[in-house]
Amino acid sequence: MTRSDKMRLGLSTRGIGYHVAAWRHPDVMPGGAESLAFFAENARLAEAGRFDFLFLADGLGIRAHDNPPGSLAHSSENVELEPLTLLSALAALTTRVGLVATASTSYDQPFHVARRFASLDHISGGRAGWNVVTSWSEMEAVNFNREAHFEKGFRYDRASEFVDVVLGLWDSWGEGAFVHDKASGVFYDQAKLKTLHHRGEHFQVRGPLTVSRTPQGRPVIAHAGASEPGRQIGAAHADVYYVNEYDIEKARIFYADIKRRLPAHGRDPNDLKILPGIQVFTGRTAAEAREKFEYLQSLIDPVIGIAVLCNLLGDFSHVDPDGPVPDDIVLTLRTSNADKAIEMARAEKLTVRQLYQRVGGKAGIRQIVGTPEEVVRDMRTWFDAEACDGFNICPAFSPGNVRDFVELIVPELQTRKLFRAEYEGTTLRENLGLPPVKRRA
Ligand SMILES: Cc1cc2nc3c(=O)[nH]c(=O)nc-3n(C[C@H](O)[C@H](O)[C@H](O)COP(=O)(O)O)c2cc1C
């Protein structure tokens, strides 16, 4: 199979938006993260923009830290709807857009996950996808009878077996197993039932699944593991791969690394779509785009800005936001991102406020600010360089920032034949250009 000349687009929705100031924007419904009407509007926009799918990131607890104390009360990252419940409702309000949700292999059970996503695939007519995560926060562990998060090796070991069991359960029933023959009285064809009988290190699951083979054969699998064990699971099973990367060269290396692993799993490199996250601010002129960006940046609450720095770097709780980054600041968190941020602050003589505006607003996502032509030129450069197969759009705030993308960027991509004008199929798998799945022997 040759690489498609069309980009794939996902709309990643996390609460009311990815920008820390999203909820303070005058056009944003601050309680939108718990509103069906709010998500329905996002889904409507995603479908009008012919997005491949809507994606709900998820965590099993409040993962943000109350550091310094009191800052969490200024954050919108406190409430969110359970994703499968929400996507089931959105399935009834949409017809084409894919519906992808996150479920954790560390704090869930394979039978539950297999059943929920297979159900969503039936309800949506073949538009379901599961984002496989191992969870990363100890704030999730404490909600599941534990004091500490599982260690990474264990997590990925369990995840690998978890995915295998889910795939096995999804293969419980063959195509057309339910003959429903009223004359003979046969409800299902016994020859098309395969009971899993899984006994492994982490799970014992007899099966079969109580949901028949789904419209897509099985739901689509998404994944974002960046570590070696994460990449192994992704290369073996993922149909969609998320990544957050700012640097095109690093993205190309990641892309090549994941794609080269696929043949060992009997897969064509084009059977997996790698979609880096981007956050776009656009307008009819460059000045308008910049104004929208600067305006949102100006809404960052200093309490949240300082909290971002405390959680990313170390103790910034007593510094003056409009003073320079102190030379003697104690960096308790020496990650490569922390070192880069401090180097940047020193080189550009940033104030504390300027530093948190630079690193705080974007939540780790690459931002592009410009006219539709400029944004599409940037996206095309990444696509042509084989740094990606498309993008995971992570709106700064919804729905205004999504509407801008759909009204200004999508037509520009379509004019340049870089994106579909119409959905090609009815299932998510068909629209992503993925081959039909075979039932495992
Ligand atoms: C775009 C994107 C979305 C992600 N969504 C979630 C999520 O919804 N829930 C979650 O627990 N982790 C999420 N993650 C974290 C990943 O699952 C993974 O833990 C992370 O990329 C680090 O990889 P590693 O676990 O292999 O070190 C996401 C990562 C990225 C890049």
Coordinates of C-alpha atoms and ligand atoms in Angstrom, one line a residue:
M1 CA 0.0 0.0 0.0
T2 CA 1.4 3.5 -0.8
R3 CA 1.3 6.4 1.6
S4 CA -1.9 8.5 1.2
D5 CA -1.6 12.0 -0.2
K6 CA -4.3 13.1 2.2
M7 CA -3.7 14.0 5.9
R8 CA -5.7 12.5 8.7
L9 CA -7.1 14.8 11.3
G10 CA -8.2 14.0 14.9
L11 CA -9.9 16.5 17.2
S12 CA -8.6 16.0 20.6
T13 CA -11.0 17.4 23.2
R14 CA -10.0 17.6 26.8
G15 CA -12.5 19.4 28.9
I16 CA -13.0 22.9 27.6
G17 CA -9.6 23.2 25.9
Y18 CA -5.9 22.6 26.3
H19 CA -4.9 26.1 27.2
V20 CA -4.7 26.8 31.0
A21 CA -6.7 30.0 30.5
A22 CA -9.4 28.4 28.3
W23 CA -12.1 28.7 30.9
R24 CA -11.6 32.4 31.4
H25 CA -12.1 33.2 27.7
P26 CA -15.4 35.2 27.5
D27 CA -16.8 32.9 24.7
V28 CA -16.2 29.7 26.7
M29 CA -18.8 28.0 28.8
P30 CA -16.7 27.4 32.0
G31 CA -18.8 24.3 33.0
G32 CA -18.6 22.9 29.4
A33 CA -16.6 19.8 30.5
E34 CA -19.8 18.4 32.0
S35 CA -22.2 19.6 29.3
L36 CA -23.6 17.4 26.5
A37 CA -24.5 20.5 24.5
F38 CA -20.9 21.7 24.7
F39 CA -19.5 18.4 23.4
A40 CA -22.3 18.1 20.8
E41 CA -21.2 21.4 19.3
N42 CA -17.6 20.2 19.1
A43 CA -18.7 16.9 17.5
R44 CA -20.9 18.8 15.0
L45 CA -17.9 21.0 14.1
A46 CA -15.6 18.0 13.8
E47 CA -18.1 16.3 11.4
A48 CA -18.7 19.5 9.4
G49 CA -14.9 19.7 9.1
R50 CA -14.7 16.1 8.0
F51 CA -12.4 15.2 10.8
D52 CA -11.5 11.5 11.0
F53 CA -12.4 11.4 14.7
L54 CA -13.1 13.1 18.0
F55 CA -10.8 11.9 20.8
L56 CA -11.4 12.2 24.5
A57 CA -8.2 12.1 26.6
D58 CA -8.9 10.9 30.2
G59 CA -7.5 10.5 33.6
L60 CA -8.9 8.6 36.6
G61 CA -8.7 11.4 39.1
I62 CA -7.6 15.0 39.4
R63 CA -4.0 14.7 38.2
A64 CA -3.0 18.3 38.6
H65 CA -1.3 19.1 41.9
D66 CA -2.4 21.7 44.4
N67 CA 1.1 23.3 44.3
P68 CA 1.3 25.9 45.7
P69 CA -1.7 25.2 48.0
G70 CA -4.8 26.9 46.7
S71 CA -3.8 27.0 43.1
L72 CA -5.9 24.0 42.1
A73 CA -9.0 26.0 42.9
H74 CA -8.1 28.3 40.0
S75 CA -7.8 25.4 37.5
S76 CA -10.5 23.9 35.2
E77 CA -8.8 20.5 35.3
N78 CA -11.1 19.2 38.1
V79 CA -14.1 17.7 36.5
E80 CA -14.8 15.7 33.3
L81 CA -17.4 13.3 32.1
E82 CA -16.8 9.6 31.8
P83 CA -15.7 9.2 28.2
L84 CA -17.7 6.1 27.0
T85 CA -20.9 7.5 28.5
L86 CA -20.3 10.8 26.7
L87 CA -19.3 9.2 23.4
S88 CA -22.4 7.0 23.4
A89 CA -24.5 10.1 23.6
L90 CA -22.5 11.8 20.8
A91 CA -22.9 8.6 18.7
A92 CA -26.6 9.3 18.5
L93 CA -26.0 12.9 17.5
T94 CA -23.5 12.3 14.7
T95 CA -23.2 9.9 11.7
R96 CA -19.7 9.9 10.4
V97 CA -17.0 11.2 12.7
G98 CA -15.0 8.6 14.6
L99 CA -15.3 8.4 18.4
V100 CA -12.2 7.6 20.3
A101 CA -11.8 7.4 24.1
T102 CA -9.1 6.6 26.6
A103 CA -9.2 3.6 28.9
S104 CA -6.4 2.6 31.3
T105 CA -4.8 -0.9 31.2
S106 CA -3.6 -0.3 34.8
Y107 CA -6.9 0.5 36.5
D108 CA -9.5 -1.3 34.3
Q109 CA -10.2 -4.9 33.4
P110 CA -9.9 -6.3 29.8
F111 CA -13.5 -7.7 29.8
H112 CA -14.9 -4.3 30.8
V113 CA -12.9 -2.5 28.2
A114 CA -13.7 -5.0 25.4
R115 CA -17.3 -4.9 26.2
R116 CA -17.6 -1.1 26.4
F117 CA -15.8 -0.3 23.2
A118 CA -17.5 -3.2 21.3
S119 CA -20.8 -1.8 22.5
L120 CA -19.8 1.7 21.3
D121 CA -18.8 0.3 17.9
H122 CA -22.3 -1.2 17.5
I123 CA -24.1 1.9 18.8
S124 CA -22.1 4.2 16.5
G125 CA -22.2 1.9 13.4
G126 CA -18.5 1.3 13.3
R127 CA -16.9 4.5 14.6
A128 CA -15.4 3.5 17.9
G129 CA -11.7 3.6 18.9
W130 CA -9.8 2.8 22.2
N131 CA -6.8 4.9 23.2
V132 CA -4.7 2.4 25.2
V133 CA -2.9 4.1 28.1
T134 CA -1.1 2.7 31.1
S135 CA -1.9 5.9 33.1
W136 CA 1.0 8.1 34.4
S137 CA -0.2 9.7 37.6
E138 CA 0.1 8.6 41.2
M139 CA -3.1 10.6 41.7
E140 CA -4.9 7.9 39.8
A141 CA -3.4 5.1 41.9
V142 CA -4.8 6.5 45.1
N143 CA -8.3 6.1 43.7
F144 CA -7.8 2.4 43.1
N145 CA -6.8 0.9 46.5
R146 CA -3.1 1.8 46.0
E147 CA -0.7 4.3 47.6
A148 CA 1.7 4.4 44.7
H149 CA 1.5 4.1 40.9
F150 CA 2.6 0.8 39.4
E151 CA 6.2 0.8 38.2
K152 CA 6.7 1.3 34.5
G153 CA 8.0 -2.1 33.6
F154 CA 5.0 -3.8 35.3
R155 CA 2.6 -1.4 33.8
Y156 CA 3.7 -2.1 30.2
D157 CA 3.9 -5.8 30.9
R158 CA 0.3 -5.8 32.1
A159 CA -0.7 -3.5 29.2
S160 CA 0.7 -5.9 26.7
E161 CA -1.3 -8.8 28.1
F162 CA -4.3 -6.6 28.6
V163 CA -4.4 -5.6 24.9
D164 CA -4.0 -9.3 23.8
V165 CA -7.0 -10.3 26.0
V166 CA -9.1 -7.5 24.6
L167 CA -8.3 -8.5 21.1
G168 CA -9.1 -12.1 21.9
L169 CA -12.4 -11.2 23.4
W170 CA -13.3 -9.0 20.3
D171 CA -12.7 -12.2 18.2
S172 CA -15.2 -14.2 20.3
W173 CA -17.7 -14.3 17.5
G174 CA -17.2 -14.8 13.8
E175 CA -18.9 -12.7 11.1
G176 CA -22.6 -13.6 10.9
A177 CA -22.5 -15.9 13.9
F178 CA -26.0 -14.8 14.9
V179 CA -28.1 -16.5 12.3
H180 CA -31.4 -15.8 14.2
D181 CA -33.2 -18.6 12.3
K182 CA -36.7 -18.5 13.7
A183 CA -37.7 -21.6 11.6
S184 CA -35.1 -23.9 13.0
G185 CA -34.8 -22.2 16.4
V186 CA -31.0 -21.6 16.0
F187 CA -30.0 -18.3 17.5
Y188 CA -26.3 -18.5 16.8
D189 CA -24.0 -20.8 14.9
Q190 CA -21.9 -22.7 17.4
A191 CA -19.1 -23.1 14.8
K192 CA -18.6 -19.3 14.8
L193 CA -18.1 -19.0 18.6
K194 CA -14.6 -19.1 20.0
T195 CA -14.2 -19.0 23.8
L196 CA -10.9 -17.3 24.8
H197 CA -9.9 -19.4 27.9
H198 CA -7.0 -16.9 28.6
R199 CA -4.8 -17.7 31.6
G200 CA -1.8 -15.4 31.8
E201 CA 0.4 -13.7 34.3
H202 CA -1.9 -10.8 35.0
F203 CA -5.3 -12.0 33.8
Q204 CA -7.5 -15.0 33.8
V205 CA -10.4 -14.4 31.4
R206 CA -12.6 -17.2 30.1
G207 CA -14.8 -15.3 27.7
P208 CA -16.6 -15.2 25.3
L209 CA -17.5 -11.6 25.1
T210 CA -21.2 -10.9 25.4
V211 CA -21.1 -8.6 22.3
S212 CA -21.0 -9.9 18.8
R213 CA -18.4 -9.1 16.2
T214 CA -18.5 -5.3 15.7
P215 CA -19.2 -3.3 12.5
Q216 CA -15.4 -2.6 12.1
G217 CA -14.4 -6.1 13.0
R218 CA -13.0 -4.5 16.1
P219 CA -12.7 -0.9 17.3
V220 CA -9.7 1.1 16.1
I221 CA -6.7 1.2 18.5
A222 CA -4.9 4.4 19.4
H223 CA -1.8 4.7 21.5
A224 CA 0.8 7.3 22.5
G225 CA 3.5 5.4 24.3
A226 CA 6.9 7.1 23.8
S227 CA 9.1 4.7 25.7
E228 CA 10.5 1.5 24.3
P229 CA 7.8 -0.8 25.8
G230 CA 5.2 1.8 24.7
R231 CA 6.6 1.7 21.1
Q232 CA 6.5 -2.1 21.1
I233 CA 2.8 -2.1 22.0
G234 CA 2.1 0.6 19.5
A235 CA 3.9 -1.0 16.6
A236 CA 2.2 -4.3 17.3
H237 CA -1.4 -3.0 17.7
A238 CA -2.0 0.7 17.2
D239 CA -3.9 2.0 14.2
V240 CA -3.4 5.6 15.3
Y241 CA -0.4 7.0 17.2
Y242 CA -0.3 10.3 19.1
V243 CA 2.8 12.2 19.8
N244 CA 3.7 15.6 21.1
E245 CA 6.8 16.9 19.4
Y246 CA 8.0 20.4 18.6
D247 CA 11.0 19.6 16.4
I248 CA 10.4 18.3 12.9
E249 CA 13.7 16.3 12.8
K250 CA 12.9 14.5 16.0
A251 CA 9.4 13.8 14.7
R252 CA 10.9 12.3 11.5
I253 CA 13.1 10.1 13.6
F254 CA 10.2 8.9 15.7
Y255 CA 8.0 8.4 12.6
A256 CA 10.7 6.3 10.9
D257 CA 11.3 4.3 14.1
I258 CA 7.7 3.3 14.6
K259 CA 7.1 2.6 10.9
R260 CA 10.1 0.4 10.5
R261 CA 8.9 -1.9 13.3
L262 CA 5.6 -2.7 11.6
P263 CA 6.7 -5.4 9.1
A264 CA 8.0 -7.6 12.0
H265 CA 4.3 -7.7 13.1
G266 CA 3.1 -8.6 9.5
R267 CA 1.9 -5.0 9.1
D268 CA 2.3 -2.5 6.3
P269 CA 3.8 0.8 7.5
N270 CA 0.8 2.6 6.1
D271 CA -1.5 0.6 8.4
L272 CA -0.6 3.0 11.3
K273 CA -1.3 6.7 11.2
I274 CA 1.1 8.9 13.3
L275 CA -0.5 12.2 14.3
P276 CA 1.4 14.8 16.3
G277 CA -0.6 17.3 18.4
I278 CA -0.8 20.9 17.3
Q279 CA -2.7 23.9 18.6
V280 CA -3.6 26.5 16.0
F281 CA -4.4 30.2 16.3
T282 CA -5.6 31.6 13.0
G283 CA -7.4 34.5 11.6
R284 CA -8.0 36.3 8.3
T285 CA -4.8 38.2 8.8
A286 CA -1.6 37.5 10.6
A287 CA -2.4 40.3 13.0
E288 CA -5.8 38.8 13.8
A289 CA -4.2 35.4 14.5
R290 CA -1.6 36.9 16.8
E291 CA -4.2 39.0 18.6
K292 CA -6.3 35.9 19.4
F293 CA -3.2 34.1 20.7
E294 CA -1.9 37.1 22.8
Y295 CA -5.4 37.7 24.2
L296 CA -5.7 34.1 25.6
Q297 CA -2.1 34.3 26.9
S298 CA -3.1 37.5 28.8
L299 CA -5.8 35.6 30.5
I300 CA -3.4 33.2 32.3
D301 CA -4.0 33.6 36.0
P302 CA -0.7 34.4 37.8
V303 CA -1.7 31.8 40.4
I304 CA -1.9 29.1 37.6
G305 CA 1.2 30.4 35.9
I306 CA 3.2 30.0 39.1
A307 CA 1.6 26.6 39.7
V308 CA 2.8 25.5 36.2
L309 CA 6.3 26.6 37.1
C310 CA 6.2 24.9 40.5
N311 CA 5.1 21.6 38.9
L312 CA 7.5 21.8 36.0
L313 CA 10.6 23.2 37.6
G314 CA 10.7 23.8 41.3
D315 CA 9.6 26.2 44.0
F316 CA 8.5 29.5 42.3
S317 CA 5.9 30.2 45.0
H318 CA 7.5 33.3 46.4
V319 CA 8.8 35.0 43.3
D320 CA 7.6 38.3 41.8
P321 CA 5.8 37.5 38.5
D322 CA 7.2 40.7 36.9
G323 CA 10.7 40.2 38.2
P324 CA 13.5 38.2 36.4
V325 CA 13.8 34.4 37.0
P326 CA 16.0 34.4 40.1
D327 CA 19.5 33.1 39.6
D328 CA 19.3 31.1 42.8
I329 CA 16.0 29.4 42.1
V330 CA 16.1 25.8 43.3
L331 CA 15.2 23.4 40.5
T332 CA 13.8 20.3 42.2
L333 CA 12.6 18.8 38.9
R334 CA 15.5 18.3 36.6
T335 CA 13.9 17.0 33.5
S336 CA 15.1 17.9 30.0
N337 CA 12.1 20.1 29.6
A338 CA 12.9 21.9 32.9
D339 CA 16.5 22.5 31.8
K340 CA 15.4 23.8 28.4
A341 CA 12.9 26.2 30.0
I342 CA 15.5 27.7 32.4
E343 CA 18.0 28.0 29.6
M344 CA 15.5 29.9 27.5
A345 CA 14.6 32.2 30.4
R346 CA 18.2 33.1 31.0
A347 CA 19.1 33.5 27.3
E348 CA 16.1 35.7 26.6
K349 CA 16.1 37.4 30.0
L350 CA 12.5 36.5 30.5
T351 CA 10.4 37.6 33.5
V352 CA 8.7 34.9 35.5
R353 CA 5.4 36.0 33.9
Q354 CA 6.9 35.7 30.4
L355 CA 8.3 32.3 31.3
Y356 CA 5.0 30.9 32.4
Q357 CA 3.3 32.4 29.4
R358 CA 5.8 30.6 27.2
V359 CA 5.6 27.1 28.8
G360 CA 2.3 27.3 30.6
G361 CA -0.3 28.0 28.0
K362 CA 0.5 25.3 25.5
A363 CA 0.4 22.2 27.8
G364 CA 3.3 20.6 25.9
I365 CA 1.6 21.0 22.5
R366 CA 3.3 22.7 19.5
Q367 CA 1.5 25.9 18.7
I368 CA 1.2 27.5 15.3
V369 CA 0.0 31.1 15.0
G370 CA -0.7 32.5 11.5
T371 CA -2.9 33.0 8.5
P372 CA -4.5 29.9 7.0
E373 CA -1.8 29.8 4.3
E374 CA 1.0 30.0 6.9
V375 CA -0.6 27.3 9.1
V376 CA -1.2 25.0 6.1
R377 CA 2.4 25.6 4.8
D378 CA 3.7 24.5 8.2
M379 CA 1.4 21.4 8.3
R380 CA 2.4 20.5 4.8
T381 CA 6.1 20.7 5.6
W382 CA 5.7 18.2 8.3
F383 CA 3.5 15.9 6.2
D384 CA 5.8 16.0 3.1
A385 CA 8.9 15.4 5.3
E386 CA 7.3 12.2 6.6
A387 CA 7.2 13.5 10.1
C388 CA 3.5 12.6 10.3
D389 CA 0.5 11.2 8.5
G390 CA -1.7 14.1 9.7
F391 CA -2.4 15.9 13.0
N392 CA -4.2 15.6 16.3
I393 CA -5.7 19.1 16.7
C394 CA -5.7 20.1 20.4
P395 CA -7.8 23.2 20.6
A396 CA -6.8 25.9 23.0
F397 CA -10.4 26.4 23.9
S398 CA -13.7 25.2 22.5
P399 CA -15.7 25.7 20.5
G400 CA -14.3 29.0 19.2
N401 CA -10.8 27.7 18.4
V402 CA -12.3 24.6 16.8
R403 CA -14.6 26.7 14.7
D404 CA -11.6 28.8 13.4
F405 CA -9.9 25.6 12.4
V406 CA -12.9 24.2 10.6
E407 CA -13.8 27.5 8.8
L408 CA -10.4 28.7 7.9
I409 CA -7.8 25.8 7.9
V410 CA -9.9 22.9 6.6
P411 CA -11.0 24.7 3.3
E412 CA -7.3 25.7 2.8
L413 CA -6.2 22.1 3.2
Q414 CA -9.1 21.0 0.9
T415 CA -8.2 23.5 -1.8
R416 CA -4.6 22.1 -1.8
K417 CA -6.0 18.6 -2.0
L418 CA -4.3 17.7 1.3
F419 CA -7.5 16.7 3.0
R420 CA -10.8 15.0 2.1
A421 CA -13.8 17.0 0.8
E422 CA -16.2 14.2 1.8
Y423 CA -16.0 11.1 4.1
E424 CA -14.8 8.1 2.0
G425 CA -16.6 5.5 4.2
T426 CA -19.0 5.0 7.0
T427 CA -16.7 3.5 9.5
L428 CA -13.7 5.1 11.2
R429 CA -11.5 2.3 9.8
E430 CA -12.6 3.0 6.3
N431 CA -12.1 6.8 6.7
L432 CA -8.6 6.3 8.1
G433 CA -7.8 4.1 5.0
L434 CA -7.0 1.1 7.1
P435 CA -7.4 -2.5 5.8
P436 CA -10.2 -4.7 7.1
V437 CA -9.3 -6.7 10.2
K438 CA -8.9 -10.4 10.1
R439 CA -10.2 -12.6 13.0
R440 CA -7.3 -14.2 14.7
A441 CA -7.0 -18.0 14.4
Ligands
LIG1 C1 -1.5 13.2 22.5 C2 -1.4 12.4 23.8 C3 -2.5 12.0 24.4 C4 -2.4 11.3 25.6 N1 -3.6 11.0 26.3 C5 -3.5 10.3 27.5 C6 -4.7 10.1 28.2 O1 -5.8 10.4 27.8 N2 -4.6 9.5 29.4 C7 -3.4 9.1 29.9 O2 -3.3 8.5 31.0 N3 -2.2 9.3 29.2 C8 -2.3 9.9 28.0 N4 -1.1 10.2 27.3 C9 0.2 9.7 27.8 C10 0.6 8.4 27.1 O3 -0.3 7.4 27.2 C11 2.0 8.0 27.5 O4 2.0 7.6 28.8 C12 3.1 9.1 27.3 O5 3.0 9.5 25.9 C13 4.5 8.6 27.7 O6 4.8 7.4 27.1 P1 5.4 6.2 27.9 O7 4.2 5.8 28.8 O8 5.7 5.1 26.9 O9 6.6 6.7 28.7 C14 -1.2 10.9 26.1 C15 0.0 11.2 25.4 C16 -0.1 12.0 24.3 C17 1.2 12.4 23.5

